[in-house]
Amino acid sequence: MELQTERILITGVLGQIGTELSSKLAEMYGKENVFGVSLEDPSRAEGAALGLYQQMDVTNTQALNSFIEEHKITTVYHLASLLSGTSEKNPLMAWKINLDPLLNLLELAKDKKIAKIFWPSSIAVFGRGIPKDNVEQEVPLNPSTVYGISKLAGEKWCEYYHNKYGVDVRSIRYPGLISWKAPAGGGTTDYAVEIFYKAIEDGKYTSFIKEGTAMPMLYMDDAINATLQLMAAPSENLSVRTSYNLGGLSFTPEELAAEIKNIMPEFEITYEPDFRQAIADSWPSSIDDSVAKKDWGLKYEFNITAMTKDMLVNLKKKLASA
Ligand code: VAH
């Protein structure tokens, strides 16, 4: 590969993570070195911090590989996937979308056509037979959801391609991610994003996850920083090539509602659990991320109080200008 400069492709670039990751990478490497693809119409990419955006279905292997070759891409952040709720409704489509493009990118890296891959796994890989709290890095993985099964398979493929071919693929088991810049879509933890929109718009929220359901969560700023820290770490420091646990925060819907009430005393929450309650019940309540802290210095800035304040301040501004 003749280029020394990192030329970065983000798939799913207009999604919840991609929207913020592209801005950060453009600051670091120059907008002209950051490329993005997603299913969305190009009009949706106006104003995005990208040198080039192209509407693309990443299951179209020929289109993706031509784009990578034409733009001399060195590093791919492969974020395009279907999340847990959507995957339950479309199991075979989820398997295809969540695995085929990853395997294609692993093959490109094996053939030295790209140098490095980031791929997001999820705490959805955890399931029955392990403690609910402080789940360690190496435990039996028995996911019971389509999304969790696809992420477990992806983790094993990443480890296989690293061990057999030396592919530099890195991964994080993201918890539920909370942000205001781009909406979440199709996830079980999305209640923790929707609640802020409804608090501002309606002063109340009906949660599809019942009280008492603690789930691992993380503010997007911390998720992006962790991702970039992992990608910047020396390869020899990384003891995990399936996917790193990342625990962040852990809270229940009523704990989050109480934080919102501290700022908006009139806010009210009610509960009407739906099919996503069973997904949430299959996941851990909290995660042990000591291996990530040891290997590449994982650290957090936002606790639940700071996250709630930052979300409400910024979301109010965003909704007022919409
Ligand atoms: C989901 N937000 O709810 C995603 C995440 C841990 C959950 O992977 O599907």
XYZ file of C-alpha atoms and ligand atoms in Angstrom:
331
model
C 0.000 0.000 0.000
C 1.749 3.164 -1.226
C -0.111 5.663 0.990
C 1.238 6.434 4.471
C -1.761 8.643 5.401
C -4.707 6.761 6.865
C -7.624 6.816 4.446
C -10.658 5.777 6.399
C -13.969 4.274 5.307
C -16.930 4.201 7.709
C -19.819 1.955 6.744
C -23.181 2.843 8.281
C -21.688 6.336 8.493
C -25.019 8.150 9.046
C -26.064 5.919 11.951
C -25.918 6.648 15.686
C -22.195 5.828 16.051
C -21.055 6.714 12.523
C -22.388 10.274 12.700
C -20.145 11.098 15.651
C -17.187 8.916 14.704
C -16.865 10.574 11.267
C -16.652 14.039 12.835
C -13.941 12.939 15.246
C -11.923 11.124 12.554
C -12.201 14.150 10.231
C -10.705 16.307 13.022
C -7.857 13.813 13.440
C -7.028 12.889 9.838
C -8.551 15.658 7.721
C -12.001 15.469 6.166
C -10.455 14.607 2.799
C -9.225 11.293 4.279
C -12.594 10.195 5.696
C -15.088 8.422 3.415
C -18.552 7.177 4.253
C -21.168 4.829 2.823
C -24.650 3.919 3.969
C -28.083 3.063 2.588
C -29.275 6.638 3.095
C -29.960 9.095 0.273
C -26.974 11.449 -0.352
C -29.130 14.415 0.750
C -28.972 12.969 4.273
C -25.172 13.324 4.196
C -25.188 17.081 3.585
C -23.016 18.705 6.234
C -21.425 15.400 7.260
C -17.675 15.628 8.000
C -16.749 13.486 5.006
C -14.425 13.861 2.022
C -16.867 11.707 0.047
C -20.204 10.038 0.787
C -21.722 7.311 -1.392
C -25.108 5.612 -1.045
C -24.319 1.889 -0.928
C -25.638 -1.458 0.248
C -22.519 -2.998 1.801
C -23.805 -6.505 1.044
C -22.973 -5.558 -2.585
C -19.432 -6.926 -2.386
C -18.388 -5.684 -5.805
C -19.499 -2.103 -5.051
C -17.773 -2.083 -1.660
C -14.526 -3.561 -2.941
C -14.402 -1.182 -5.926
C -14.934 1.788 -3.610
C -12.122 0.616 -1.309
C -9.734 0.125 -4.243
C -10.658 3.376 -6.016
C -10.209 5.515 -2.892
C -7.144 3.653 -1.584
C -8.813 2.960 1.755
C -6.425 1.757 4.483
C -8.765 1.442 7.504
C -12.430 0.431 7.683
C -14.765 1.141 10.604
C -17.502 -1.344 9.659
C -20.566 -0.152 11.578
C -23.378 -1.137 9.207
C -25.625 -3.726 10.886
C -29.170 -4.478 12.065
C -29.650 -4.053 15.833
C -31.409 -6.393 18.257
C -35.055 -5.424 17.837
C -34.923 -5.257 14.038
C -32.913 -8.483 13.837
C -35.607 -10.406 15.729
C -38.124 -9.317 13.072
C -35.825 -10.266 10.147
C -33.524 -13.140 11.283
C -32.133 -14.248 7.895
C -31.712 -10.681 6.617
C -29.940 -9.810 9.890
C -27.568 -12.772 9.519
C -26.713 -11.724 5.949
C -26.232 -8.033 6.750
C -24.374 -8.611 10.028
C -21.966 -11.276 8.702
C -21.429 -11.200 4.903
C -19.823 -7.715 4.644
C -17.624 -8.472 7.700
C -16.324 -11.665 6.095
C -15.659 -9.775 2.861
C -13.645 -7.131 4.735
C -11.685 -9.811 6.630
C -10.812 -11.375 3.281
C -9.645 -7.985 1.928
C -7.437 -7.553 5.002
C -6.075 -11.101 4.608
C -5.132 -10.159 1.029
C -3.499 -6.921 2.332
C -5.981 -4.747 0.428
C -6.813 -2.939 3.676
C -4.596 -2.651 6.753
C -6.995 -2.438 9.715
C -10.639 -3.037 10.619
C -12.831 -1.896 13.512
C -16.005 -3.896 13.995
C -18.587 -3.378 16.785
C -19.797 -6.327 18.785
C -22.262 -5.982 21.646
C -23.062 -7.121 25.164
C -25.806 -8.995 23.311
C -23.293 -11.874 22.911
C -23.899 -12.753 26.561
C -26.775 -15.040 27.531
C -27.752 -17.820 29.934
C -25.449 -19.615 32.342
C -23.358 -16.672 33.554
C -23.778 -14.139 36.413
C -25.933 -11.081 35.639
C -23.461 -8.690 37.282
C -19.862 -7.739 36.433
C -19.635 -10.228 33.593
C -15.974 -10.986 32.895
C -14.143 -10.878 29.550
C -13.862 -14.646 29.126
C -17.130 -16.403 29.958
C -19.306 -18.930 28.076
C -21.309 -17.090 25.414
C -24.887 -18.352 24.909
C -26.799 -15.555 23.183
C -30.500 -16.243 22.635
C -31.193 -13.410 20.174
C -30.563 -13.249 16.422
C -28.452 -10.139 16.970
C -26.402 -11.790 19.730
C -25.865 -14.940 17.637
C -24.660 -12.819 14.687
C -22.315 -10.830 16.913
C -20.904 -13.995 18.522
C -20.239 -15.480 15.079
C -18.606 -12.235 13.966
C -16.332 -12.208 17.023
C -15.169 -15.744 16.302
C -14.438 -14.887 12.635
C -12.429 -11.840 13.717
C -10.330 -13.961 16.078
C -9.882 -16.653 13.397
C -8.642 -14.195 10.754
C -6.265 -12.588 13.261
C -4.816 -15.859 14.497
C -4.589 -17.589 11.088
C -3.725 -14.667 8.770
C -2.503 -11.891 11.116
C -5.407 -9.598 10.218
C -5.454 -6.495 12.447
C -9.164 -6.439 13.298
C -10.251 -4.848 16.569
C -13.623 -4.915 18.299
C -15.590 -3.637 21.294
C -18.699 -5.173 22.875
C -20.655 -1.922 23.047
C -23.333 -1.592 25.736
C -26.410 0.497 24.984
C -25.225 3.809 23.515
C -26.845 7.122 24.372
C -26.462 10.217 22.193
C -28.304 13.270 20.939
C -26.667 13.983 17.559
C -28.214 11.043 15.684
C -31.160 8.881 16.747
C -30.698 5.230 17.667
C -32.560 2.701 15.525
C -34.039 -0.696 16.197
C -32.292 -1.423 19.476
C -33.487 -2.710 22.848
C -31.549 -0.060 24.768
C -33.108 2.690 22.650
C -35.565 3.456 25.474
C -32.639 5.281 27.117
C -32.435 7.605 24.088
C -36.167 7.980 23.390
C -36.828 8.984 27.041
C -34.871 12.221 26.567
C -36.765 13.206 23.393
C -40.118 12.518 25.085
C -39.109 14.293 28.292
C -38.452 17.464 26.276
C -41.350 17.097 23.827
C -44.098 15.701 26.130
C -42.826 15.861 29.709
C -43.542 12.124 30.045
C -42.433 8.787 28.609
C -43.856 5.260 28.397
C -40.914 2.865 28.591
C -40.973 -0.409 26.628
C -38.503 -1.783 29.215
C -39.951 -2.373 32.687
C -38.660 -0.904 35.941
C -35.967 -2.895 37.676
C -34.268 -3.846 34.375
C -30.629 -2.770 34.737
C -28.629 -2.758 31.497
C -25.063 -1.708 30.649
C -25.062 1.724 28.976
C -22.553 4.308 27.802
C -22.612 7.920 26.691
C -21.552 8.287 23.047
C -18.621 10.617 23.820
C -17.079 7.862 25.946
C -17.860 5.199 23.330
C -16.134 7.179 20.560
C -13.092 7.894 22.749
C -12.829 4.213 23.685
C -13.040 3.186 20.030
C -10.250 5.566 19.027
C -8.120 4.515 22.003
C -8.418 0.863 20.982
C -7.571 1.645 17.346
C -4.504 3.688 18.391
C -3.149 1.016 20.760
C -0.027 -0.930 19.742
C -1.177 -4.246 18.267
C 1.130 -6.182 20.574
C -0.714 -4.810 23.627
C -4.022 -6.370 22.602
C -4.723 -9.687 24.337
C -8.299 -9.929 23.006
C -9.097 -10.445 19.322
C -12.707 -11.521 19.691
C -14.104 -8.329 21.228
C -13.357 -6.253 24.329
C -15.887 -5.939 27.146
C -16.891 -2.344 27.725
C -19.141 -1.756 30.686
C -19.595 1.984 31.096
C -22.652 2.701 33.238
C -25.405 0.381 34.459
C -28.850 1.695 35.335
C -32.566 0.900 35.348
C -35.302 2.962 33.645
C -36.429 4.358 37.011
C -32.865 5.401 37.901
C -32.574 7.275 34.598
C -36.012 8.835 35.122
C -34.919 10.055 38.577
C -31.879 11.774 37.025
C -34.151 13.504 34.490
C -36.568 14.540 37.281
C -33.662 16.204 39.092
C -33.523 18.627 36.136
C -37.196 18.444 35.009
C -39.229 17.847 38.216
C -42.527 17.488 36.287
C -41.247 14.565 34.205
C -43.244 11.321 34.589
C -42.426 7.746 33.440
C -44.828 4.825 32.942
C -44.080 1.273 31.754
C -45.529 -0.877 28.968
C -42.974 -3.635 28.276
C -42.965 -5.048 24.723
C -41.080 -7.886 22.947
C -37.791 -6.171 23.735
C -38.212 -6.911 27.472
C -37.335 -10.568 26.819
C -34.202 -9.449 24.912
C -33.181 -7.176 27.802
C -33.814 -9.979 30.330
C -31.337 -12.201 28.443
C -28.526 -9.651 28.785
C -26.258 -8.907 31.785
C -26.927 -6.009 34.113
C -23.289 -4.902 34.320
C -19.914 -5.699 32.727
C -16.331 -6.081 33.970
C -14.082 -4.146 31.551
C -10.802 -4.490 33.488
C -9.049 -6.200 30.544
C -9.689 -3.200 28.253
C -8.444 -0.877 31.014
C -5.251 -2.931 31.336
C -4.575 -3.501 27.613
C -5.317 -0.037 26.191
C -6.177 2.382 29.027
C -9.973 2.489 28.718
C -11.438 5.320 30.793
C -14.747 7.177 31.089
C -15.692 10.842 31.497
C -19.474 10.667 31.960
C -21.461 9.246 34.871
C -25.289 9.085 34.703
C -25.689 12.581 36.154
C -23.247 14.233 33.722
C -24.740 12.257 30.813
C -28.302 13.322 31.683
C -27.310 16.975 31.936
C -25.369 16.922 28.649
C -28.194 15.104 26.835
C -30.926 17.503 27.981
C -28.895 20.666 27.305
C -27.879 19.600 23.780
C -31.122 17.885 22.795
C -33.172 20.937 23.803
C -30.983 23.081 21.517
C -31.250 20.545 18.666
C -35.039 20.202 18.924
C -35.497 23.970 19.219
C -33.578 24.535 15.984
C -35.283 21.663 14.098
C -29.318 -2.791 20.801
N -28.173 -0.671 21.104
O -30.098 -2.432 21.680
C -27.980 -2.057 20.696
C -26.932 -2.657 21.607
C -26.394 -3.645 23.831
C -27.474 -3.231 22.887
O -26.174 -3.604 20.936
O -29.555 -3.675 20.025
